[in-house]
Amino acid sequence: MGTPPSSADDLAHLFGDLAVELEGQGDPETVVQEIVRSSVQIVPGARWAGISLIAGDRVESRAPTDRVVAHLDQLQSELDEGPCLSAMREQRTVRIDDLATDGRWPRFADAAMHCGVRSLVSFRLFVHRGSLGALNLYGGAADVFDDESILIGEVLAQHVSVALARLNAEARFQRALDSRDVIGQAKGLLMQRNGVDGLHAFRMLLKVSQETHTKLVDVARRLVSLHESGLSQAG
């Protein structure tokens, strides 16, 4: 998977091979990294690539193929503007054929050209509602991205979106398991201390949660933490 496709048949075979390769990866984090790495090899004009995600009030750089990519993400986070941010916020593809003549983000353009970047394209990632991301491809010369680059990039962005959605789902599932475990521990402590059954212990946790306006899992986590702290001091 080292050269850009030269025909429609090449393009079809390329995505067929990529689909088989990604299917065999299993781990969505590995899939994301593989797609970004592959984008530099197969998208005409792409020299560097990476993923930008908005995390709170900053831009998080994921799977950058070069430190230049991470630097440009950090720069846009500091400036609170730039093509990648616009792609995410406005939910559209942003293409710059020549940073030297594009006047939309002059501060970003100057810094990017200083790093050797002359052109770029950012594809909005559809991860899940409330989550913003972009697949960013950078070129070292002007006018290196053509219609074929956009077509391939859009397909790769779709693959990234699916992989990131899987990552988010797995993270939510793990948090749910962790919450269930810590609530179970807290219930067990209350049952032992107060000689009550599981339902009564759960109601005790719920009552404290409601009265203190604290999430149930945080109440449980605090109780378990205090218990473990007491054990360590006693030891």
Short mmCIF file of C-alpha atoms in Angstrom, two decimals:
data_model
loop_
_atom_site.label_atom_id
_atom_site.label_comp_id
_atom_site.label_asym_id
_atom_site.label_seq_id
_atom_site.Cartn_x
_atom_site.Cartn_y
_atom_site.Cartn_z
CA MET A 1 0.00 0.00 0.00
CA GLY A 2 2.74 2.42 -0.98
CA THR A 3 1.62 4.41 -4.07
CA PRO A 4 -1.50 6.42 -4.91
CA PRO A 5 -4.04 4.73 -7.23
CA SER A 6 -3.83 5.57 -10.94
CA SER A 7 -7.24 4.32 -12.09
CA ALA A 8 -10.74 3.51 -10.87
CA ASP A 9 -9.82 -0.18 -10.72
CA ASP A 10 -6.73 0.62 -8.66
CA LEU A 11 -8.89 2.67 -6.31
CA ALA A 12 -11.39 -0.17 -5.87
CA HIS A 13 -8.62 -2.68 -5.16
CA LEU A 14 -6.98 -0.22 -2.78
CA PHE A 15 -10.04 0.16 -0.59
CA GLY A 16 -10.75 -3.55 -0.77
CA ASP A 17 -7.24 -4.30 0.52
CA LEU A 18 -7.56 -1.61 3.17
CA ALA A 19 -10.89 -2.98 4.40
CA VAL A 20 -9.40 -6.48 4.74
CA GLU A 21 -6.35 -5.10 6.55
CA LEU A 22 -8.40 -3.03 8.98
CA GLU A 23 -10.80 -5.89 9.65
CA GLY A 24 -7.86 -7.97 10.83
CA GLN A 25 -6.63 -5.33 13.28
CA GLY A 26 -9.45 -5.75 15.81
CA ASP A 27 -8.30 -3.06 18.24
CA PRO A 28 -9.90 0.26 17.20
CA GLU A 29 -6.94 2.31 18.46
CA THR A 30 -4.66 0.32 16.16
CA VAL A 31 -7.13 0.79 13.33
CA VAL A 32 -7.05 4.57 13.77
CA GLN A 33 -3.25 4.61 13.70
CA GLU A 34 -3.16 2.37 10.63
CA ILE A 35 -5.61 4.55 8.70
CA VAL A 36 -3.61 7.70 9.44
CA ARG A 37 -0.37 5.98 8.45
CA SER A 38 -1.95 4.66 5.26
CA SER A 39 -3.34 8.07 4.31
CA VAL A 40 0.17 9.43 3.81
CA GLN A 41 0.96 6.54 1.49
CA ILE A 42 -2.18 6.47 -0.63
CA VAL A 43 -3.65 9.98 -0.76
CA PRO A 44 -2.08 11.95 -3.63
CA GLY A 45 -0.21 14.94 -2.24
CA ALA A 46 -0.26 13.94 1.44
CA ARG A 47 3.09 14.16 3.22
CA TRP A 48 1.91 14.35 6.84
CA ALA A 49 -1.34 13.33 8.53
CA GLY A 50 -3.07 13.26 11.89
CA ILE A 51 -6.36 13.50 13.72
CA SER A 52 -7.60 16.50 15.68
CA LEU A 53 -10.17 16.06 18.43
CA ILE A 54 -11.72 18.82 20.52
CA ALA A 55 -11.31 17.86 24.17
CA GLY A 56 -12.90 20.49 26.39
CA ASP A 57 -11.27 23.81 25.53
CA ARG A 58 -8.25 22.41 23.73
CA VAL A 59 -7.36 20.48 20.59
CA GLU A 60 -6.02 16.97 21.16
CA SER A 61 -3.67 15.50 18.56
CA ARG A 62 -4.13 11.78 17.81
CA ALA A 63 -1.88 9.48 15.78
CA PRO A 64 0.25 12.24 14.20
CA THR A 65 2.71 10.93 11.62
CA ASP A 66 5.16 13.71 12.48
CA ARG A 67 5.69 16.20 15.28
CA VAL A 68 4.81 18.95 12.80
CA VAL A 69 1.22 17.72 12.92
CA ALA A 70 1.05 17.78 16.72
CA HIS A 71 2.61 21.27 16.71
CA LEU A 72 -0.04 22.61 14.31
CA ASP A 73 -2.82 21.13 16.47
CA GLN A 74 -1.35 22.83 19.53
CA LEU A 75 -1.05 26.09 17.62
CA GLN A 76 -4.71 26.04 16.58
CA SER A 77 -5.68 25.28 20.16
CA GLU A 78 -3.74 28.34 21.35
CA LEU A 79 -5.09 30.60 18.58
CA ASP A 80 -8.61 29.14 18.81
CA GLU A 81 -8.74 29.27 15.03
CA GLY A 82 -7.49 27.43 12.00
CA PRO A 83 -8.62 25.16 9.15
CA CYS A 84 -8.86 22.01 11.26
CA LEU A 85 -10.99 23.75 13.87
CA SER A 86 -13.23 25.14 11.14
CA ALA A 87 -13.64 21.68 9.62
CA MET A 88 -14.75 20.36 13.01
CA ARG A 89 -16.95 23.25 14.08
CA GLU A 90 -18.58 23.93 10.73
CA GLN A 91 -18.89 20.23 9.84
CA ARG A 92 -17.35 20.52 6.41
CA THR A 93 -14.21 19.70 4.47
CA VAL A 94 -11.67 22.53 4.41
CA ARG A 95 -9.14 22.61 1.56
CA ILE A 96 -6.26 25.03 1.17
CA ASP A 97 -4.34 24.77 -2.09
CA ASP A 98 -1.72 27.36 -1.12
CA LEU A 99 -1.23 28.76 2.35
CA ALA A 100 0.80 31.61 0.85
CA THR A 101 -2.27 33.03 -0.90
CA ASP A 102 -5.11 31.87 1.37
CA GLY A 103 -6.01 34.72 3.71
CA ARG A 104 -8.46 33.04 6.10
CA TRP A 105 -6.06 32.18 8.94
CA PRO A 106 -2.89 34.28 8.47
CA ARG A 107 -1.32 33.51 11.85
CA PHE A 108 -1.76 29.78 11.35
CA ALA A 109 -0.57 30.01 7.74
CA ASP A 110 2.68 31.75 8.68
CA ALA A 111 3.49 29.16 11.34
CA ALA A 112 2.55 26.24 9.09
CA MET A 113 4.70 27.47 6.19
CA HIS A 114 7.58 27.94 8.63
CA CYS A 115 7.24 24.19 9.35
CA GLY A 116 7.32 23.33 5.64
CA VAL A 117 3.56 22.95 5.14
CA ARG A 118 2.18 24.65 2.04
CA SER A 119 -1.22 23.01 1.50
CA LEU A 120 -3.73 20.97 3.49
CA VAL A 121 -7.16 19.39 3.60
CA SER A 122 -9.21 18.70 6.74
CA PHE A 123 -12.09 16.22 6.73
CA ARG A 124 -14.74 16.49 9.44
CA LEU A 125 -15.12 13.23 11.39
CA PHE A 126 -18.59 12.12 12.45
CA VAL A 127 -17.80 10.41 15.77
CA HIS A 128 -20.92 10.93 17.87
CA ARG A 129 -23.20 13.79 18.86
CA GLY A 130 -21.28 16.38 20.83
CA SER A 131 -17.87 15.07 19.73
CA LEU A 132 -15.84 16.98 17.15
CA GLY A 133 -12.91 15.64 15.15
CA ALA A 134 -11.06 15.98 11.85
CA LEU A 135 -8.68 13.95 9.72
CA ASN A 136 -5.98 16.34 8.52
CA LEU A 137 -3.67 15.83 5.56
CA TYR A 138 -0.76 18.19 4.89
CA GLY A 139 1.28 18.77 1.74
CA GLY A 140 4.79 20.16 1.38
CA ALA A 141 4.01 22.05 -1.82
CA ALA A 142 1.16 24.12 -3.21
CA ASP A 143 -1.68 22.60 -5.25
CA VAL A 144 -0.85 18.97 -4.44
CA PHE A 145 -4.38 17.89 -3.49
CA ASP A 146 -6.76 17.13 -6.36
CA ASP A 147 -10.28 15.72 -6.61
CA GLU A 148 -8.93 12.19 -6.24
CA SER A 149 -7.21 13.21 -3.01
CA ILE A 150 -10.53 14.48 -1.68
CA LEU A 151 -12.36 11.30 -2.70
CA ILE A 152 -9.85 9.00 -1.02
CA GLY A 153 -9.60 11.23 2.03
CA GLU A 154 -13.36 11.23 2.51
CA VAL A 155 -13.45 7.42 2.48
CA LEU A 156 -10.57 7.23 4.96
CA ALA A 157 -12.34 9.77 7.19
CA GLN A 158 -15.38 7.50 7.24
CA HIS A 159 -13.19 4.58 8.38
CA VAL A 160 -11.66 6.76 11.10
CA SER A 161 -15.12 7.85 12.27
CA VAL A 162 -16.21 4.23 12.66
CA ALA A 163 -13.05 3.30 14.58
CA LEU A 164 -13.34 6.32 16.90
CA ALA A 165 -17.00 5.52 17.53
CA ARG A 166 -15.94 2.03 18.60
CA LEU A 167 -13.31 3.49 20.89
CA ASN A 168 -15.88 5.78 22.51
CA ALA A 169 -18.35 2.92 22.93
CA GLU A 170 -15.70 0.74 24.55
CA ALA A 171 -14.70 3.57 26.88
CA ARG A 172 -18.32 4.15 27.92
CA PHE A 173 -18.78 0.43 28.52
CA GLN A 174 -15.64 0.29 30.66
CA ARG A 175 -16.78 3.29 32.69
CA ALA A 176 -20.13 1.59 33.24
CA LEU A 177 -18.37 -1.55 34.47
CA ASP A 178 -16.13 0.48 36.76
CA SER A 179 -19.15 2.33 38.17
CA ARG A 180 -21.00 -0.91 38.78
CA ASP A 181 -18.00 -2.39 40.56
CA VAL A 182 -17.41 0.58 42.88
CA ILE A 183 -21.13 0.83 43.72
CA GLY A 184 -21.09 -2.89 44.52
CA GLN A 185 -18.08 -2.37 46.82
CA ALA A 186 -19.78 0.52 48.59
CA LYS A 187 -22.97 -1.51 49.06
CA GLY A 188 -20.93 -4.34 50.54
CA LEU A 189 -19.31 -1.99 53.05
CA LEU A 190 -22.66 -0.57 54.15
CA MET A 191 -24.18 -4.06 54.44
CA GLN A 192 -21.31 -5.17 56.65
CA ARG A 193 -21.24 -2.07 58.82
CA ASN A 194 -24.97 -1.63 59.27
CA GLY A 195 -26.25 -5.18 59.02
CA VAL A 196 -28.61 -4.36 56.14
CA ASP A 197 -29.41 -6.10 52.88
CA GLY A 198 -28.25 -4.98 49.43
CA LEU A 199 -31.41 -3.04 48.59
CA HIS A 200 -31.26 -1.07 51.84
CA ALA A 201 -27.58 -0.32 51.31
CA PHE A 202 -28.31 0.95 47.80
CA ARG A 203 -31.07 3.22 49.14
CA MET A 204 -28.61 4.63 51.67
CA LEU A 205 -26.20 5.50 48.87
CA LEU A 206 -29.00 6.99 46.80
CA LYS A 207 -30.20 9.13 49.72
CA VAL A 208 -26.74 10.61 50.26
CA SER A 209 -26.43 11.20 46.51
CA GLN A 210 -29.71 13.11 46.39
CA GLU A 211 -29.12 15.12 49.54
CA THR A 212 -25.60 16.18 48.55
CA HIS A 213 -26.36 16.61 44.84
CA THR A 214 -23.51 14.24 44.08
CA LYS A 215 -23.44 11.49 41.47
CA LEU A 216 -24.15 8.08 42.91
CA VAL A 217 -20.89 6.63 41.65
CA ASP A 218 -18.93 9.51 43.23
CA VAL A 219 -20.60 8.88 46.59
CA ALA A 220 -19.70 5.20 46.31
CA ARG A 221 -16.15 5.98 45.24
CA ARG A 222 -15.71 8.34 48.21
CA LEU A 223 -16.97 5.71 50.65
CA VAL A 224 -14.64 3.06 49.25
CA SER A 225 -11.71 5.50 49.28
CA LEU A 226 -12.30 6.41 52.93
CA HIS A 227 -12.49 2.71 53.82
CA GLU A 228 -9.23 1.92 52.02
CA SER A 229 -7.55 4.94 53.61
CA GLY A 230 -8.62 3.71 57.03
CA LEU A 231 -7.21 0.27 56.32
CA SER A 232 -3.85 1.69 55.26
CA GLN A 233 -3.61 3.86 58.37
CA ALA A 234 -4.52 0.93 60.59
CA GLY A 235 -1.85 -1.16 58.91
#
